[in-house]
């Protein structure tokens, strides 16, 4: 069982406890109980609590292509939010719970782009519609910026961290390295990002300021380190 994200008194996670494929569970600490929220013949994973704790978004392969689903915190009312031709993955809530950013494709299965939609799945907007390969969006704590990583070559083999507005404007490149840099997450006060990089030959966790300065390797060692999350 691999914990994914923590609620004040619960943790949602993906597990193969009852199937060879993943299903979503929630553990309630006060009751020492584990509840299974999804139960079907296809993979369900990547759960993310809504800011108010009443709902969970997740990714499911039950419709052929991976799509983003929404359900109540008890597993009821499961609904496909994206219904896209191509896969939709890496969902993340805006801090106010009104928007969801995710990674999908517009017209090319080999090129990932970042989208933003309303929390009911409506008004899906491609905010990085270009020839690059963009994915893994992360909202800033104030909801004013989205961090992500972008491939900077046509071969998609060199990724750097970027930040932009939720409408896709004011794109700013943060990292400049010869390695691949993935999966940015904001600090609670929004002044730094953590991410993982393979520039030293294996996956290490780095921290960097929003102006690209004060970068440091937090987990410098011989092991491969991932994933990571800030404390509140």
XYZ file of C-alpha atoms in Angstrom:
232
model
C 0.000 0.000 0.000
C 1.422 3.363 -1.014
C -0.111 6.467 0.642
C -0.903 9.184 -1.874
C -2.207 12.230 -0.070
C -3.286 12.939 3.490
C -6.543 14.369 4.869
C -6.413 15.643 8.515
C -7.768 12.335 9.863
C -7.710 10.085 6.785
C -5.369 8.937 4.055
C -6.432 7.987 0.526
C -4.227 5.517 -1.311
C -4.035 3.042 -4.176
C -3.584 -0.636 -3.366
C -3.613 -4.060 -5.047
C -5.004 -5.593 -1.847
C -7.950 -7.284 -3.600
C -6.876 -7.191 -7.268
C -3.741 -7.371 -9.384
C -4.656 -3.845 -10.506
C -4.965 -0.837 -8.237
C -8.131 0.235 -6.432
C -8.669 3.236 -4.164
C -8.982 2.928 -0.393
C -9.317 5.328 2.526
C -7.955 4.671 6.011
C -9.600 6.473 8.926
C -7.062 6.785 11.738
C -9.470 7.375 14.612
C -11.407 4.186 13.771
C -8.396 2.170 12.606
C -10.525 1.143 9.607
C -9.831 0.822 5.883
C -12.661 1.351 3.387
C -12.484 0.313 -0.249
C -13.933 3.058 -2.447
C -13.584 1.608 -5.958
C -14.285 -1.921 -7.151
C -14.127 -2.752 -10.844
C -12.084 -4.701 -13.375
C -9.784 -1.811 -14.285
C -7.055 0.222 -12.649
C -8.040 3.124 -10.359
C -5.359 5.287 -8.786
C -3.837 8.675 -8.103
C -6.483 9.869 -5.571
C -6.540 13.536 -4.561
C -8.772 15.038 -1.855
C -10.760 18.172 -2.586
C -9.675 21.119 -0.398
C -12.763 20.737 1.811
C -12.329 16.945 2.107
C -15.786 16.129 0.733
C -14.695 14.650 -2.614
C -11.841 12.769 -4.272
C -10.607 12.968 -7.846
C -8.759 9.986 -9.283
C -7.656 8.380 -12.541
C -9.415 5.287 -13.875
C -8.837 3.026 -16.871
C -12.389 1.677 -16.861
C -13.283 3.514 -20.094
C -10.365 2.198 -22.153
C -8.261 5.345 -21.981
C -7.348 6.688 -18.540
C -9.832 9.389 -17.529
C -10.297 11.621 -14.494
C -13.150 10.686 -12.206
C -14.794 12.406 -9.254
C -16.459 10.703 -6.298
C -17.733 11.619 -2.879
C -15.387 10.879 0.021
C -17.342 7.681 0.809
C -16.921 6.363 -2.761
C -20.433 7.196 -3.958
C -21.465 9.173 -7.055
C -18.491 8.225 -9.225
C -18.546 10.235 -12.453
C -16.177 10.628 -15.418
C -15.208 14.313 -15.573
C -13.034 14.337 -18.678
C -14.553 11.933 -21.247
C -11.694 12.655 -23.628
C -10.481 10.784 -26.720
C -6.970 10.670 -25.258
C -5.862 9.770 -21.729
C -6.288 12.331 -18.950
C -3.921 11.986 -15.975
C -2.162 13.906 -13.165
C -5.268 15.708 -11.794
C -4.784 18.384 -9.140
C -7.266 20.673 -7.373
C -6.991 24.429 -7.268
C -6.777 25.661 -3.650
C -10.382 26.935 -3.729
C -11.695 23.640 -5.117
C -13.317 25.304 -8.128
C -10.839 24.143 -10.789
C -8.888 21.018 -11.677
C -5.683 21.007 -13.729
C -4.617 17.842 -15.536
C -2.484 16.432 -18.358
C -3.994 15.194 -21.605
C -3.639 15.464 -25.391
C -5.516 17.673 -27.829
C -4.894 16.063 -31.215
C -1.685 14.045 -30.874
C -1.381 11.022 -28.591
C 2.392 11.528 -28.412
C 2.262 15.126 -27.123
C 1.062 15.902 -23.594
C -0.541 19.254 -22.806
C -1.926 20.829 -19.634
C -5.621 21.548 -19.292
C -7.754 23.330 -16.708
C -11.446 22.576 -16.189
C -14.200 23.405 -13.739
C -14.581 20.928 -10.884
C -17.690 19.463 -12.577
C -15.696 18.701 -15.758
C -17.048 21.599 -17.791
C -15.072 24.220 -19.725
C -11.953 22.128 -20.436
C -9.279 24.522 -21.693
C -5.896 23.603 -23.169
C -3.572 26.177 -21.607
C -0.264 24.910 -23.078
C -1.210 24.319 -26.699
C 2.207 24.112 -28.348
C 4.685 21.642 -29.816
C 6.324 20.906 -26.445
C 5.528 18.061 -24.064
C 3.969 19.529 -20.856
C 2.704 17.639 -17.814
C 2.408 17.223 -14.030
C 0.646 20.509 -13.135
C 0.803 21.798 -9.550
C -1.222 24.773 -8.236
C 0.431 27.424 -6.111
C -1.105 27.878 -2.626
C -2.779 31.137 -3.667
C -4.117 29.636 -6.905
C -2.403 32.300 -9.014
C 0.251 30.110 -10.692
C 0.706 26.547 -11.970
C 4.074 24.775 -11.968
C 4.756 21.966 -14.456
C 7.567 20.332 -16.376
C 8.189 20.709 -20.094
C 10.296 18.815 -22.601
C 12.594 21.241 -24.388
C 13.567 18.961 -27.285
C 11.521 17.353 -30.027
C 12.631 13.940 -28.740
C 11.106 14.609 -25.298
C 14.314 13.587 -23.523
C 15.175 16.737 -21.575
C 12.662 18.167 -19.127
C 12.748 21.437 -17.186
C 10.505 23.068 -14.585
C 8.252 25.958 -15.618
C 5.636 28.171 -13.974
C 2.665 29.886 -15.631
C -0.658 31.581 -14.935
C -3.795 29.386 -14.800
C -4.772 30.719 -18.234
C -1.419 29.675 -19.715
C 0.071 33.166 -19.736
C 3.367 34.480 -18.342
C 5.306 31.227 -18.796
C 8.556 31.299 -16.827
C 11.335 28.704 -16.993
C 12.773 27.903 -13.546
C 15.465 25.249 -14.087
C 18.353 25.189 -16.569
C 20.179 21.846 -16.409
C 21.465 18.994 -18.547
C 19.240 16.469 -16.769
C 15.541 15.749 -16.527
C 13.533 17.608 -13.876
C 10.073 16.331 -12.930
C 7.027 16.722 -10.723
C 7.208 20.164 -9.075
C 5.389 20.858 -5.784
C 4.929 24.255 -4.130
C 6.056 25.124 -0.619
C 3.148 26.095 1.684
C 4.004 29.811 1.438
C 4.499 29.606 -2.322
C 8.080 30.909 -2.441
C 9.847 27.667 -3.454
C 9.383 24.463 -5.428
C 10.592 20.945 -4.755
C 11.037 18.523 -7.638
C 13.063 15.487 -8.608
C 15.983 15.487 -11.010
C 18.197 12.812 -12.572
C 21.071 15.187 -13.384
C 23.370 13.301 -10.990
C 22.653 9.890 -12.505
C 19.759 8.890 -10.251
C 16.542 10.480 -8.993
C 17.225 13.110 -6.312
C 14.950 15.672 -4.650
C 15.813 19.325 -5.230
C 14.522 22.636 -3.916
C 14.630 25.934 -5.814
C 13.386 29.511 -5.499
C 10.841 30.853 -7.978
C 13.492 33.069 -9.542
C 15.655 30.000 -10.245
C 18.172 30.765 -7.483
C 19.114 29.038 -4.222
C 18.825 25.574 -5.746
C 19.898 22.669 -3.559
C 19.941 18.861 -3.627
C 17.948 17.810 -0.550
C 18.486 14.056 -0.781
C 22.024 13.836 -2.140
C 23.040 10.185 -2.115
C 23.397 6.965 -4.084
C 19.755 5.877 -3.742
C 16.890 6.892 -6.034
C 14.485 9.192 -4.163
C 10.810 9.807 -5.023
C 8.065 10.912 -4.609
C 8.029 13.859 -2.194
C 5.603 16.247 -0.466
C 5.888 19.346 1.727
C 4.620 19.354 5.295
C 1.996 22.006 5.907
